Amino acid sequence: MSKRPAQACPPAAKSARQSDLVSEMILNRPAILYTGDVALPKEAAVSSVFVVGQPAAMKAFVAAAPEFLKQELSNFVTAHDDASSATVSRPSQIVTMIKQTDLTGEDKFVKLVLINIPTEASRHNNPARPDAVAKALVKFPDFTAPGIRAVHVFALGNTARDAAVTGISVGRAAFRFNLSTKRGVPCEMPSPKITVGVWSAESGPASKELCEALGVVVDKMRMSATLTDMPTNFLNTTTYVSFMERLVGDLKALGRDMKMNVIKGNELEEQGFGGLWNVGKACTANPPALVVLSWNA
């Protein structure tokens, strides 16, 4: 009895599916919402709350903080107040559970994380220490683990600029791409719904214009990080060109005057891009390609 040979998936169809998958991973991830409101978002059931910033900013925030976290925040500030005048080289943090009333009027427990960032200068030469903020937050699965959850972060700073830097650092900690596996089976991609309340001791809640600007900057930063993190079995020249075509199409739909030109395969050698051609010509399935974008402001 002869077996019917399995039909191989056409390379073009497989490549198209892979391109769609890459575009979905990069473009269709939940965006981070920045706000100047010091209250928790009402439309989402927040599972964890983070308060992160410079010690002096955290101390000033006690008076403006929501009632449900004032006591814990005040206790944390008091416990670390003796060291606030000295140079702190390592972040200090506390993780606890607090009771919060949800939209239905029921009480539930929410994880609360308070993080004081170091005041000691670093090679980054920024008093807001964005490096320390991102490193402290990325350790928590609330930002990186697979699944869907709602997280709210209070990003604090002594000045408005410091608070903005802290807010951007929150975006660095929230990965869009994570190929973690469980017993060889790919896990669900991380899809946390993150809102960030930006507040400074200098000027209080951040303006709407600043929050909108932070949202754009962080979204593009996370997109670039995703492209960097993707391995070549996901992101290759074929899927990258397809992704750029979709991205340019989305920008054109918004009224942007953009043009895209792709120099691919033998065309690279013919147009003088010998380095790109010689490095990538061995891969016949995904030949080397150069994407050229042009736009009018």
Coordinates of N, CA, C and O in Angstrom, one line a residue, residues 78-193:
T78 N 10.3 57.1 54.7 CA 10.8 57.3 56.1 C 11.9 56.3 56.4 O 13.0 56.7 56.9
A79 N 11.8 55.1 55.9 CA 12.8 54.1 56.2 C 14.1 54.4 55.5 O 15.2 54.0 55.9
H80 N 14.0 55.1 54.3 CA 15.2 55.4 53.5 C 15.6 56.8 53.6 O 16.5 57.3 52.9
D81 N 14.9 57.6 54.5 CA 15.2 59.0 54.5 C 16.6 59.3 55.1 O 17.2 60.3 54.7
D82 N 17.1 58.5 56.0 CA 18.4 58.7 56.6 C 19.5 58.7 55.5 O 20.5 59.3 55.6
A83 N 19.3 57.8 54.5 CA 20.3 57.7 53.4 C 20.1 58.6 52.3 O 20.9 58.6 51.4
S84 N 19.0 59.4 52.3 CA 18.7 60.2 51.1 C 19.7 61.3 50.9 O 19.9 61.8 49.8
S85 N 20.4 61.8 52.0 CA 21.3 62.8 51.9 C 22.7 62.3 51.5 O 23.6 63.1 51.0
A86 N 22.9 61.0 51.6 CA 24.2 60.4 51.2 C 24.1 59.9 49.8 O 23.0 59.8 49.2
T87 N 25.2 59.5 49.2 CA 25.2 59.0 47.9 C 24.8 57.5 47.9 O 25.5 56.7 48.6
V88 N 23.8 57.1 47.2 CA 23.3 55.8 47.2 C 23.8 55.1 45.9 O 23.6 55.6 44.8
S89 N 24.4 54.0 46.0 CA 25.0 53.3 44.9 C 24.2 52.2 44.3 O 24.4 51.8 43.2
R90 N 23.2 51.7 45.1 CA 22.3 50.6 44.6 C 20.9 51.0 44.8 O 20.5 51.7 45.8
P91 N 20.0 50.5 43.9 CA 18.6 50.8 44.1 C 18.0 50.0 45.3 O 18.5 48.9 45.6
S92 N 17.1 50.6 46.0 CA 16.4 49.9 47.1 C 14.9 49.7 46.7 O 14.4 50.6 46.1
Q93 N 14.4 48.6 47.1 CA 13.0 48.4 46.7 C 12.3 47.5 47.8 O 12.9 46.9 48.6
I94 N 11.0 47.6 47.7 CA 10.1 46.7 48.5 C 8.9 46.3 47.7 O 8.4 47.0 46.8
V95 N 8.5 45.0 47.9 CA 7.4 44.4 47.2 C 6.4 44.0 48.3 O 6.7 43.3 49.2
T96 N 5.1 44.5 48.1 CA 4.1 44.2 49.1 C 2.8 44.1 48.4 O 2.7 44.3 47.2
M97 N 1.7 43.7 49.1 CA 0.4 43.6 48.6 C -0.5 44.6 49.3 O -0.4 44.8 50.5
I98 N -1.3 45.3 48.6 CA -2.2 46.3 49.2 C -3.7 46.0 48.7 O -3.9 45.4 47.6
K99 N -4.6 46.4 49.5 CA -6.0 46.2 49.1 C -6.5 47.4 48.3 O -6.3 48.5 48.6
Q100 N -7.2 47.1 47.2 CA -7.7 48.1 46.3 C -9.1 47.7 45.9 O -9.4 46.5 45.6
T101 N -10.0 48.7 45.8 CA -11.4 48.4 45.4 C -11.5 48.6 43.9 O -11.1 49.6 43.3
D102 N -12.0 47.5 43.2 CA -12.1 47.5 41.8 C -13.4 48.2 41.3 O -14.1 48.8 42.1
L103 N -13.6 48.2 40.0 CA -14.8 48.9 39.4 C -16.1 48.4 39.9 O -17.1 49.1 39.8
T104 N -16.1 47.1 40.3 CA -17.4 46.5 40.7 C -17.7 46.8 42.2 O -18.7 46.3 42.7
G105 N -16.7 47.4 42.9 CA -16.9 47.7 44.3 C -16.3 46.6 45.2 O -16.4 46.7 46.4
E106 N -15.7 45.6 44.6 CA -15.1 44.5 45.4 C -13.7 44.8 45.7 O -13.0 45.4 44.9
D107 N -13.3 44.4 46.9 CA -11.9 44.5 47.3 C -11.0 43.4 46.7 O -11.4 42.3 46.7
K108 N -9.8 43.8 46.3 CA -8.9 42.8 45.8 C -7.5 43.3 46.1 O -7.2 44.4 46.5
F109 N -6.6 42.3 46.1 CA -5.2 42.6 46.4 C -4.4 42.9 45.2 O -4.5 42.2 44.2
V110 N -3.6 44.0 45.2 CA -2.8 44.4 44.1 C -1.3 44.5 44.6 O -1.0 44.9 45.7
K111 N -0.4 44.0 43.7 CA 1.0 44.0 44.0 C 1.5 45.5 43.9 O 1.2 46.1 42.9
L112 N 2.2 45.9 44.9 CA 2.8 47.2 45.0 C 4.3 47.1 45.1 O 4.8 46.4 45.9
V113 N 5.0 47.7 44.1 CA 6.5 47.7 44.1 C 7.0 49.1 44.2 O 6.7 50.0 43.3
L114 N 7.8 49.4 45.2 CA 8.4 50.8 45.4 C 9.9 50.6 45.1 O 10.6 49.8 45.7
I115 N 10.5 51.5 44.3 CA 11.9 51.4 43.9 C 12.5 52.8 44.0 O 12.1 53.7 43.2
N116 N 13.5 52.9 44.8 CA 14.4 54.1 44.9 C 15.6 53.8 44.0 O 16.3 52.8 44.1
I117 N 15.8 54.7 43.0 CA 17.0 54.5 42.2 C 18.2 55.1 42.8 O 18.1 56.0 43.7
P118 N 19.4 54.7 42.4 CA 20.7 55.2 43.0 C 20.9 56.6 42.7 O 20.4 57.1 41.6
T119 N 21.5 57.3 43.6 CA 21.9 58.7 43.4 C 23.3 58.9 42.9 O 23.8 59.9 42.5
E120 N 24.1 57.8 43.0 CA 25.5 57.8 42.6 C 25.6 58.0 41.1 O 24.8 57.4 40.4
A121 N 26.5 58.8 40.7 CA 26.7 59.1 39.3 C 27.2 57.8 38.6 O 27.8 56.9 39.2
S122 N 26.9 57.7 37.3 CA 27.3 56.6 36.5 C 27.9 57.0 35.2 O 27.9 58.2 34.9
R123 N 28.4 56.1 34.4 CA 28.9 56.5 33.1 C 27.8 57.0 32.2 O 28.1 57.7 31.2
H124 N 26.5 56.8 32.5 CA 25.4 57.4 31.7 C 25.3 58.9 31.9 O 24.7 59.5 31.1
N125 N 25.8 59.4 33.0 CA 25.9 60.8 33.3 C 24.5 61.4 33.2 O 24.3 62.5 32.6
N126 N 23.5 60.8 33.9 CA 22.2 61.4 33.9 C 21.7 61.2 35.3 O 21.6 60.0 35.8
P127 N 21.2 62.2 36.0 CA 20.8 62.1 37.4 C 19.6 61.2 37.6 O 19.3 60.7 38.7
A128 N 18.8 61.0 36.5 CA 17.6 60.2 36.6 C 18.0 58.7 36.5 O 17.1 57.9 36.7
R129 N 19.2 58.4 36.2 CA 19.7 57.0 36.1 C 18.8 56.1 35.3 O 18.2 55.1 35.9
P130 N 18.5 56.3 34.0 CA 17.7 55.5 33.3 C 18.2 54.0 33.2 O 17.4 53.1 33.1
D131 N 19.5 53.8 33.3 CA 20.0 52.5 33.3 C 19.6 51.7 34.5 O 19.2 50.5 34.4
A132 N 19.5 52.3 35.6 CA 19.1 51.6 36.9 C 17.6 51.4 36.9 O 17.2 50.3 37.4
V133 N 16.8 52.3 36.3 CA 15.4 52.1 36.2 C 15.0 50.9 35.4 O 14.3 50.0 35.8
A134 N 15.6 50.8 34.2 CA 15.3 49.7 33.3 C 15.8 48.4 33.9 O 15.0 47.4 33.8
K135 N 16.9 48.3 34.5 CA 17.5 47.1 35.1 C 16.6 46.6 36.2 O 16.4 45.4 36.5
A136 N 16.1 47.6 37.0 CA 15.3 47.2 38.2 C 13.9 46.7 37.7 O 13.4 45.7 38.3
L137 N 13.3 47.3 36.7 CA 12.0 46.9 36.3 C 12.0 45.6 35.5 O 11.1 44.8 35.6
V138 N 13.0 45.3 34.7 CA 13.0 44.2 33.8 C 13.1 42.9 34.5 O 12.8 41.8 34.0
K139 N 13.5 42.9 35.8 CA 13.5 41.7 36.6 C 12.1 41.2 37.0 O 12.0 40.1 37.4
F140 N 11.1 42.1 36.8 CA 9.8 41.7 37.2 C 9.0 41.1 36.0 O 9.0 41.7 35.0
P141 N 8.4 39.9 36.2 CA 7.7 39.3 35.1 C 6.5 40.1 34.7 O 5.9 39.8 33.6
D142 N 6.1 41.1 35.4 CA 4.9 41.9 35.0 C 5.2 42.6 33.7 O 4.3 42.9 32.9
F143 N 6.5 42.8 33.4 CA 6.9 43.5 32.1 C 7.2 42.5 31.0 O 7.1 42.8 29.8
T144 N 7.8 41.3 31.3 CA 8.4 40.5 30.3 C 7.7 39.1 30.2 O 8.0 38.4 29.2
A145 N 7.0 38.7 31.1 CA 6.4 37.3 31.1 C 5.3 37.2 30.1 O 4.6 38.2 29.8
P146 N 5.1 36.0 29.4 CA 4.0 35.9 28.5 C 2.6 36.1 29.2 O 2.5 35.9 30.4
G147 N 1.7 36.5 28.4 CA 0.3 36.7 28.9 C -0.1 38.2 28.9 O 0.6 39.1 28.5
I148 N -1.4 38.4 29.2 CA -2.0 39.7 29.2 C -2.2 40.2 30.7 O -2.8 39.4 31.5
R149 N -1.8 41.4 31.0 CA -2.1 41.9 32.4 C -2.0 43.4 32.3 O -1.5 44.0 31.3
A150 N -2.6 44.1 33.3 CA -2.6 45.5 33.3 C -1.6 46.0 34.4 O -1.7 45.6 35.6
V151 N -0.7 46.9 34.1 CA 0.4 47.3 35.0 C 0.4 48.9 34.9 O 0.3 49.5 33.8
H152 N 0.4 49.5 36.1 CA 0.5 50.9 36.1 C 1.8 51.3 36.8 O 2.2 50.8 37.9
V153 N 2.5 52.3 36.2 CA 3.8 52.7 36.8 C 3.8 54.2 37.0 O 3.4 55.0 36.2
F154 N 4.2 54.6 38.2 CA 4.4 56.1 38.5 C 5.8 56.4 38.3 O 6.7 55.9 39.1
A155 N 6.1 57.1 37.2 CA 7.5 57.5 36.9 C 7.8 58.9 37.5 O 7.2 59.9 37.0
L156 N 8.7 58.9 38.4 CA 8.9 60.2 39.2 C 10.3 60.7 38.9 O 11.2 60.0 38.4
G157 N 10.4 62.1 39.1 CA 11.7 62.7 38.9 C 11.8 64.0 39.6 O 10.7 64.6 39.9
N158 N 13.0 64.5 40.0 CA 13.1 65.8 40.6 C 12.7 66.9 39.7 O 12.0 67.8 40.2
T159 N 13.0 66.8 38.5 CA 12.6 67.8 37.5 C 11.7 67.1 36.4 O 11.6 65.9 36.4
A160 N 11.1 68.0 35.6 CA 10.2 67.4 34.5 C 11.1 66.6 33.6 O 10.6 65.5 33.1
R161 N 12.3 67.0 33.3 CA 13.1 66.2 32.4 C 13.5 64.9 33.1 O 13.5 63.8 32.4
D162 N 13.8 64.9 34.4 CA 14.1 63.6 35.0 C 12.9 62.6 35.0 O 13.1 61.4 34.7
A163 N 11.7 63.2 35.2 CA 10.5 62.3 35.1 C 10.3 61.8 33.7 O 9.9 60.6 33.6
A164 N 10.6 62.6 32.7 CA 10.5 62.1 31.3 C 11.5 61.0 31.1 O 11.1 59.9 30.4
V165 N 12.7 61.1 31.5 CA 13.7 60.1 31.4 C 13.3 58.8 32.1 O 13.5 57.7 31.5
T166 N 12.7 58.9 33.3 CA 12.3 57.7 34.0 C 11.2 57.1 33.2 O 11.1 55.8 33.1
G167 N 10.3 57.9 32.6 CA 9.2 57.3 31.9 C 9.6 56.5 30.6 O 9.1 55.5 30.3
I168 N 10.7 57.1 30.0 CA 11.2 56.4 28.8 C 11.9 55.1 29.2 O 11.8 54.1 28.5
S169 N 12.5 55.1 30.4 CA 13.2 53.9 30.9 C 12.2 52.7 31.2 O 12.5 51.6 31.0
V170 N 10.9 53.1 31.5 CA 9.9 52.1 31.7 C 9.7 51.4 30.4 O 9.5 50.1 30.3
G171 N 9.7 52.1 29.3 CA 9.5 51.5 28.0 C 10.6 50.6 27.6 O 10.4 49.6 26.9
R172 N 11.8 50.9 28.0 CA 13.0 50.0 27.8 C 12.8 48.6 28.4 O 13.2 47.6 28.0
A173 N 12.1 48.7 29.6 CA 12.0 47.4 30.4 C 10.8 46.5 29.8 O 10.8 45.3 30.1
A174 N 9.9 47.1 29.0 CA 8.8 46.4 28.6 C 9.1 45.8 27.2 O 8.9 46.4 26.2
F175 N 9.5 44.5 27.2 CA 9.8 43.8 25.9 C 8.6 43.6 25.1 O 7.5 43.3 25.6
R176 N 8.7 43.7 23.7 CA 7.7 43.3 22.8 C 7.9 41.9 22.3 O 7.0 41.3 21.8
F177 N 9.1 41.4 22.4 CA 9.4 40.1 21.8 C 10.1 39.2 22.8 O 11.1 39.6 23.4
N178 N 9.6 38.0 23.0 CA 10.2 37.1 23.9 C 9.9 35.7 23.5 O 8.7 35.3 23.4
L179 N 10.9 35.0 23.1 CA 10.7 33.6 22.6 C 11.0 32.6 23.6 O 11.5 31.5 23.4
S180 N 10.6 32.9 24.8 CA 10.7 31.9 25.9 C 9.8 30.7 25.6 O 8.8 30.8 25.0
T181 N 10.3 29.5 26.0 CA 9.5 28.3 25.8 C 9.3 27.5 27.1 O 10.0 27.8 28.1
K182 N 8.3 26.7 27.1 CA 8.0 25.8 28.2 C 7.9 24.4 27.7 O 7.0 24.1 27.0
R183 N 8.9 23.6 28.1 CA 9.0 22.2 27.6 C 9.0 22.1 26.1 O 8.3 21.3 25.5
G184 N 9.7 23.1 25.5 CA 9.8 23.0 24.0 C 8.7 23.7 23.3 O 8.8 23.8 22.0
V185 N 7.7 24.1 24.0 CA 6.5 24.7 23.3 C 6.6 26.2 23.4 O 6.7 26.7 24.6
P186 N 6.5 27.0 22.4 CA 6.6 28.4 22.5 C 5.5 29.0 23.4 O 4.4 28.6 23.3
C187 N 5.9 29.9 24.2 CA 4.9 30.5 25.1 C 4.2 31.6 24.4 O 4.6 32.1 23.4
E188 N 3.1 32.1 25.0 CA 2.4 33.3 24.5 C 3.3 34.5 24.6 O 4.1 34.6 25.6
M189 N 3.2 35.4 23.6 CA 4.0 36.6 23.7 C 3.6 37.5 24.8 O 2.4 37.5 25.1
P190 N 4.5 38.2 25.4 CA 4.2 39.2 26.5 C 3.3 40.3 25.9 O 3.7 40.9 24.9
S191 N 2.2 40.5 26.5 CA 1.3 41.6 26.1 C 0.8 42.4 27.2 O -0.5 42.5 27.4
P192 N 1.6 43.0 28.1 CA 1.2 43.8 29.2 C 0.6 45.1 28.7 O 1.1 45.7 27.8
K193 N -0.5 45.5 29.3 CA -1.1 46.8 29.1 C -0.6 47.7 30.1 O -1.0 47.7 31.3

